[in-house]
Coordinates of C-alpha atoms and ligand atoms in Angstrom, one line a residue:
M1 CA 76.0 178.3 -75.4
S2 CA 72.9 177.4 -77.5
E3 CA 70.5 181.6 -77.4
N4 CA 68.9 182.2 -74.7
L5 CA 65.7 182.8 -76.7
D6 CA 63.2 183.4 -73.6
N7 CA 64.9 186.5 -72.5
K8 CA 65.4 184.4 -68.8
P9 CA 68.2 184.7 -66.7
D10 CA 71.1 182.3 -68.1
N11 CA 71.6 179.9 -64.5
R12 CA 72.8 176.7 -65.9
A13 CA 76.1 178.0 -63.7
E14 CA 74.3 177.4 -60.8
Y15 CA 72.8 174.6 -61.5
Q16 CA 73.8 171.1 -59.2
Q17 CA 73.3 167.8 -59.4
D18 CA 71.8 165.4 -57.1
T19 CA 74.6 164.8 -54.8
V20 CA 74.5 160.5 -54.1
M21 CA 76.3 158.2 -51.1
E22 CA 78.7 156.4 -51.7
H23 CA 77.2 152.9 -50.7
T24 CA 75.8 150.9 -53.0
Y25 CA 73.7 148.0 -52.4
D26 CA 72.2 145.5 -55.0
G27 CA 72.5 147.9 -57.4
I28 CA 70.7 150.7 -55.6
Q29 CA 72.3 154.3 -54.7
E30 CA 71.2 156.5 -52.6
F31 CA 70.6 160.7 -53.5
D32 CA 71.5 162.4 -50.5
N33 CA 70.5 166.1 -51.3
R34 CA 68.5 168.6 -48.9
L35 CA 65.1 168.7 -48.3
P36 CA 63.1 170.8 -49.5
N37 CA 62.3 173.7 -46.7
W38 CA 58.8 173.4 -46.5
W39 CA 59.6 169.8 -45.8
L40 CA 61.4 171.3 -42.7
W41 CA 59.4 173.8 -40.9
L42 CA 56.5 170.7 -41.6
M43 CA 58.7 167.8 -39.6
W44 CA 59.7 170.6 -36.7
G45 CA 56.4 172.6 -36.9
S46 CA 54.9 169.6 -36.4
M47 CA 57.5 168.1 -33.3
V48 CA 57.3 171.9 -31.6
F49 CA 54.1 171.2 -31.1
A50 CA 53.8 167.8 -29.9
L51 CA 55.6 168.5 -27.4
I52 CA 53.9 171.3 -26.6
Y53 CA 51.0 169.3 -26.4
W54 CA 52.8 166.7 -24.7
I55 CA 53.5 168.9 -22.0
V56 CA 50.6 171.0 -21.9
F57 CA 47.4 168.1 -21.3
H58 CA 50.2 165.7 -20.1
T59 CA 52.7 166.8 -18.0
L60 CA 51.7 169.7 -15.7
E61 CA 47.5 169.0 -17.1
L62 CA 46.5 172.5 -18.0
R63 CA 44.3 171.2 -20.1
V64 CA 41.8 167.9 -20.0
L65 CA 41.6 165.7 -23.5
P66 CA 39.3 165.7 -25.7
R67 CA 38.2 162.4 -24.6
E68 CA 38.1 163.3 -20.6
Q69 CA 35.6 166.5 -21.5
F70 CA 33.4 164.2 -23.6
E71 CA 33.2 161.6 -20.3
G72 CA 33.2 164.1 -17.7
V73 CA 30.2 165.4 -19.7
M74 CA 28.3 163.2 -19.7
A75 CA 28.6 161.5 -16.5
E76 CA 27.2 165.5 -15.3
A77 CA 24.5 164.9 -17.3
E78 CA 23.4 160.5 -16.6
E79 CA 23.4 162.0 -13.1
I80 CA 20.8 164.6 -13.8
Q81 CA 19.0 162.4 -16.3
L82 CA 18.7 160.1 -13.0
A83 CA 18.0 162.6 -10.3
K84 CA 15.3 163.6 -13.0
M85 CA 14.3 160.2 -12.7
L86 CA 13.8 159.7 -9.3
E87 CA 12.4 162.6 -8.8
A88 CA 9.4 161.3 -12.1
G89 CA 9.6 158.0 -9.2
I90 CA 10.9 155.6 -10.8
D91 CA 8.4 152.2 -9.0
N92 CA 7.2 148.4 -9.7
E93 CA 5.2 149.6 -12.2
F94 CA 7.1 151.7 -14.4
F95 CA 9.6 148.7 -14.4
V96 CA 6.6 146.3 -14.9
A97 CA 5.4 148.6 -17.9
M98 CA 9.8 148.6 -19.5
S99 CA 10.0 144.2 -19.4
Q100 CA 6.7 143.9 -21.1
N101 CA 8.4 146.6 -24.5
A102 CA 10.2 144.0 -26.8
E103 CA 13.2 146.3 -27.4
K104 CA 14.0 148.0 -24.1
V105 CA 13.9 143.5 -23.5
A106 CA 16.6 143.5 -26.6
E107 CA 18.4 145.1 -25.2
G108 CA 18.8 144.4 -22.2
R109 CA 19.5 141.9 -23.9
E110 CA 22.6 143.4 -25.2
I111 CA 24.2 143.8 -22.6
F112 CA 23.0 140.9 -20.0
V113 CA 25.5 139.5 -23.1
K114 CA 28.2 141.7 -23.0
H115 CA 28.9 142.2 -19.0
C116 CA 26.9 140.2 -16.9
V117 CA 27.1 136.3 -18.6
A118 CA 31.1 136.5 -17.2
C119 CA 29.1 135.6 -13.4
H120 CA 25.6 135.2 -14.2
L121 CA 26.2 132.5 -17.9
D122 CA 23.7 133.2 -20.0
Q123 CA 21.5 132.4 -19.1
G124 CA 21.2 134.1 -15.6
Q125 CA 22.0 130.5 -14.2
G126 CA 24.7 131.8 -12.0
S127 CA 28.2 131.0 -11.3
V128 CA 30.2 133.7 -9.7
G129 CA 26.7 134.9 -9.2
P130 CA 23.7 134.0 -8.2
N131 CA 20.7 132.3 -9.9
L132 CA 18.4 134.9 -11.9
T133 CA 15.9 132.3 -13.5
D134 CA 15.2 130.9 -9.8
A135 CA 12.7 131.8 -7.3
N136 CA 15.6 132.8 -4.7
W137 CA 16.4 136.3 -4.0
V138 CA 19.2 137.8 -2.0
H139 CA 19.2 141.1 -2.3
G140 CA 14.1 141.2 -2.4
C141 CA 12.7 139.7 -6.0
E142 CA 11.1 143.2 -6.5
P143 CA 12.0 145.6 -9.8
M144 CA 13.5 148.3 -7.7
E145 CA 15.4 145.7 -5.9
M146 CA 16.5 143.7 -8.1
W147 CA 17.7 147.8 -9.6
K148 CA 18.8 148.7 -6.5
V149 CA 21.3 145.8 -6.9
V150 CA 22.3 146.1 -10.2
T151 CA 23.3 150.4 -8.6
D152 CA 24.7 150.5 -5.9
G153 CA 26.6 147.0 -6.9
V154 CA 27.3 144.5 -3.3
A155 CA 31.2 145.7 -3.1
A156 CA 31.6 142.7 -0.4
K157 CA 30.2 139.5 -2.4
G158 CA 31.8 140.9 -5.7
M159 CA 28.7 142.4 -8.1
P160 CA 30.0 145.8 -9.2
A161 CA 28.0 148.7 -8.8
W162 CA 27.2 149.3 -12.7
Q163 CA 25.7 152.9 -12.7
N164 CA 28.9 154.8 -13.6
Q165 CA 29.7 152.0 -16.3
L166 CA 26.7 151.9 -18.3
G167 CA 24.8 154.7 -17.0
P168 CA 20.7 154.8 -15.4
N169 CA 19.0 153.5 -18.8
R170 CA 21.5 150.9 -19.6
V171 CA 20.7 149.6 -16.1
M172 CA 17.7 149.8 -16.2
A173 CA 16.7 147.8 -19.7
A174 CA 20.0 145.3 -17.5
V175 CA 16.3 144.7 -15.0
S176 CA 14.1 144.7 -17.2
Y177 CA 15.9 142.3 -19.3
I178 CA 16.4 140.5 -15.7
M179 CA 12.6 140.1 -14.5
T180 CA 12.0 138.8 -18.4
I181 CA 14.0 135.3 -17.1
Q182 CA 13.9 135.7 -13.6
D183 CA 11.1 132.3 -12.6
T184 CA 12.0 130.8 -16.0
N185 CA 14.3 127.3 -13.7
V186 CA 17.4 127.3 -15.2
D187 CA 19.2 124.4 -13.7
G188 CA 22.1 126.0 -12.2
K189 CA 23.6 127.7 -9.6
A190 CA 21.7 126.7 -6.5
P191 CA 19.1 129.2 -5.1
E192 CA 20.4 131.1 -2.3
G193 CA 19.1 134.0 -0.2
E194 CA 14.8 134.1 -0.1
P195 CA 12.3 132.7 -1.8
C196 CA 10.1 135.7 -3.6
Q197 CA 7.1 136.5 -1.8
N198 CA 4.6 137.8 -4.9
Ligands
HEC1 C1 32.0 140.3 -11.2 C2 31.0 138.7 -11.6 C3 29.3 140.0 -11.6 C4 29.2 140.8 -12.7 C5 30.2 140.6 -13.6 C6 27.1 141.3 -12.8 N1 26.7 140.0 -11.1 FE1 25.5 140.9 -10.7 N2 26.0 139.8 -9.4 C7 27.1 139.7 -8.5 C8 27.3 139.2 -7.2 C9 28.7 137.9 -6.5 C10 26.4 138.4 -6.4 C11 25.4 138.7 -5.0 C12 25.8 139.7 -4.1 C13 25.5 139.4 -2.8 O1 25.4 138.0 -2.3 O2 24.9 140.9 -2.3 C14 25.0 139.1 -7.6 C15 24.0 140.0 -7.7 C16 23.6 140.1 -8.8 C17 21.8 140.4 -8.1 C18 21.0 140.7 -6.9 C19 20.3 138.7 -7.3 C20 20.2 138.5 -5.9 O3 19.7 137.3 -5.5 O4 19.1 139.3 -5.1 C21 21.6 141.0 -9.5 C22 20.0 140.7 -10.2 C23 22.1 141.1 -10.9 N3 23.6 140.2 -9.5 C24 23.0 141.3 -12.2 C25 23.5 141.5 -12.3 C26 23.4 142.8 -13.6 C27 22.8 143.1 -14.5 C28 25.2 141.8 -14.3 C29 25.5 142.9 -15.2 C30 24.4 144.9 -15.6 C31 25.7 141.2 -13.3 N4 25.1 140.9 -12.0 C32 27.4 141.6 -13.3 C33 28.4 139.1 -9.6 C34 28.4 139.5 -10.7

């Protein structure tokens, strides 16, 4: 035994060698050491946390998940905004002005490509839904009439209501875009409804 130069307690007797498991695969062996306590605490702690979280948020639903909370607040804000817009009186002139705003129309085009082309096709020439580029309209050719159809949909005919999914701003942008393709007469679905009187 060498001399203990630092005056530290001699604990060499307590030193344990790493325990090696018996199996060997391709010459590789595995330690079987006890995991450190901090690691075990972390593991058990996260398991307990996950269990409590699951019960509180998913089983008993005592708390609203952050995403649902966010969606709830957003929906409320959209409702308030819509109410304000109706109060302020959106009308045909409002939409005419909007359809002359290139930025809004571009935004409307993006929304149209994403949500509407499945039924109205890329240029609005119609497939499931009517041709939006001809002179005929099922629900009227005035901007406010289009706005109402897009907002509330026509459930019986398969036109979805977009108010909740898109919110009032994007619905308006989509309408402003449709106004720019109105009367472009793209070859497509045969005219439906009545010719526009304007
Ligand atoms: C799932 C298919 C579908 C999708 C998606 C869809 N529509 Fe429609 N849309 C229809 C159908 C079907 C009608 C015809 C309703 C009727 O005959 O009463 C229609 C009618 C309309 C009308 C009225 C046309 C008229 O002649 O009066 C407008 C405007 C319109 N859609 C705009 C949109 C916009 C904007 C979007 C995207 C935000 C959209 N639609 C997405 C199926 C769809």
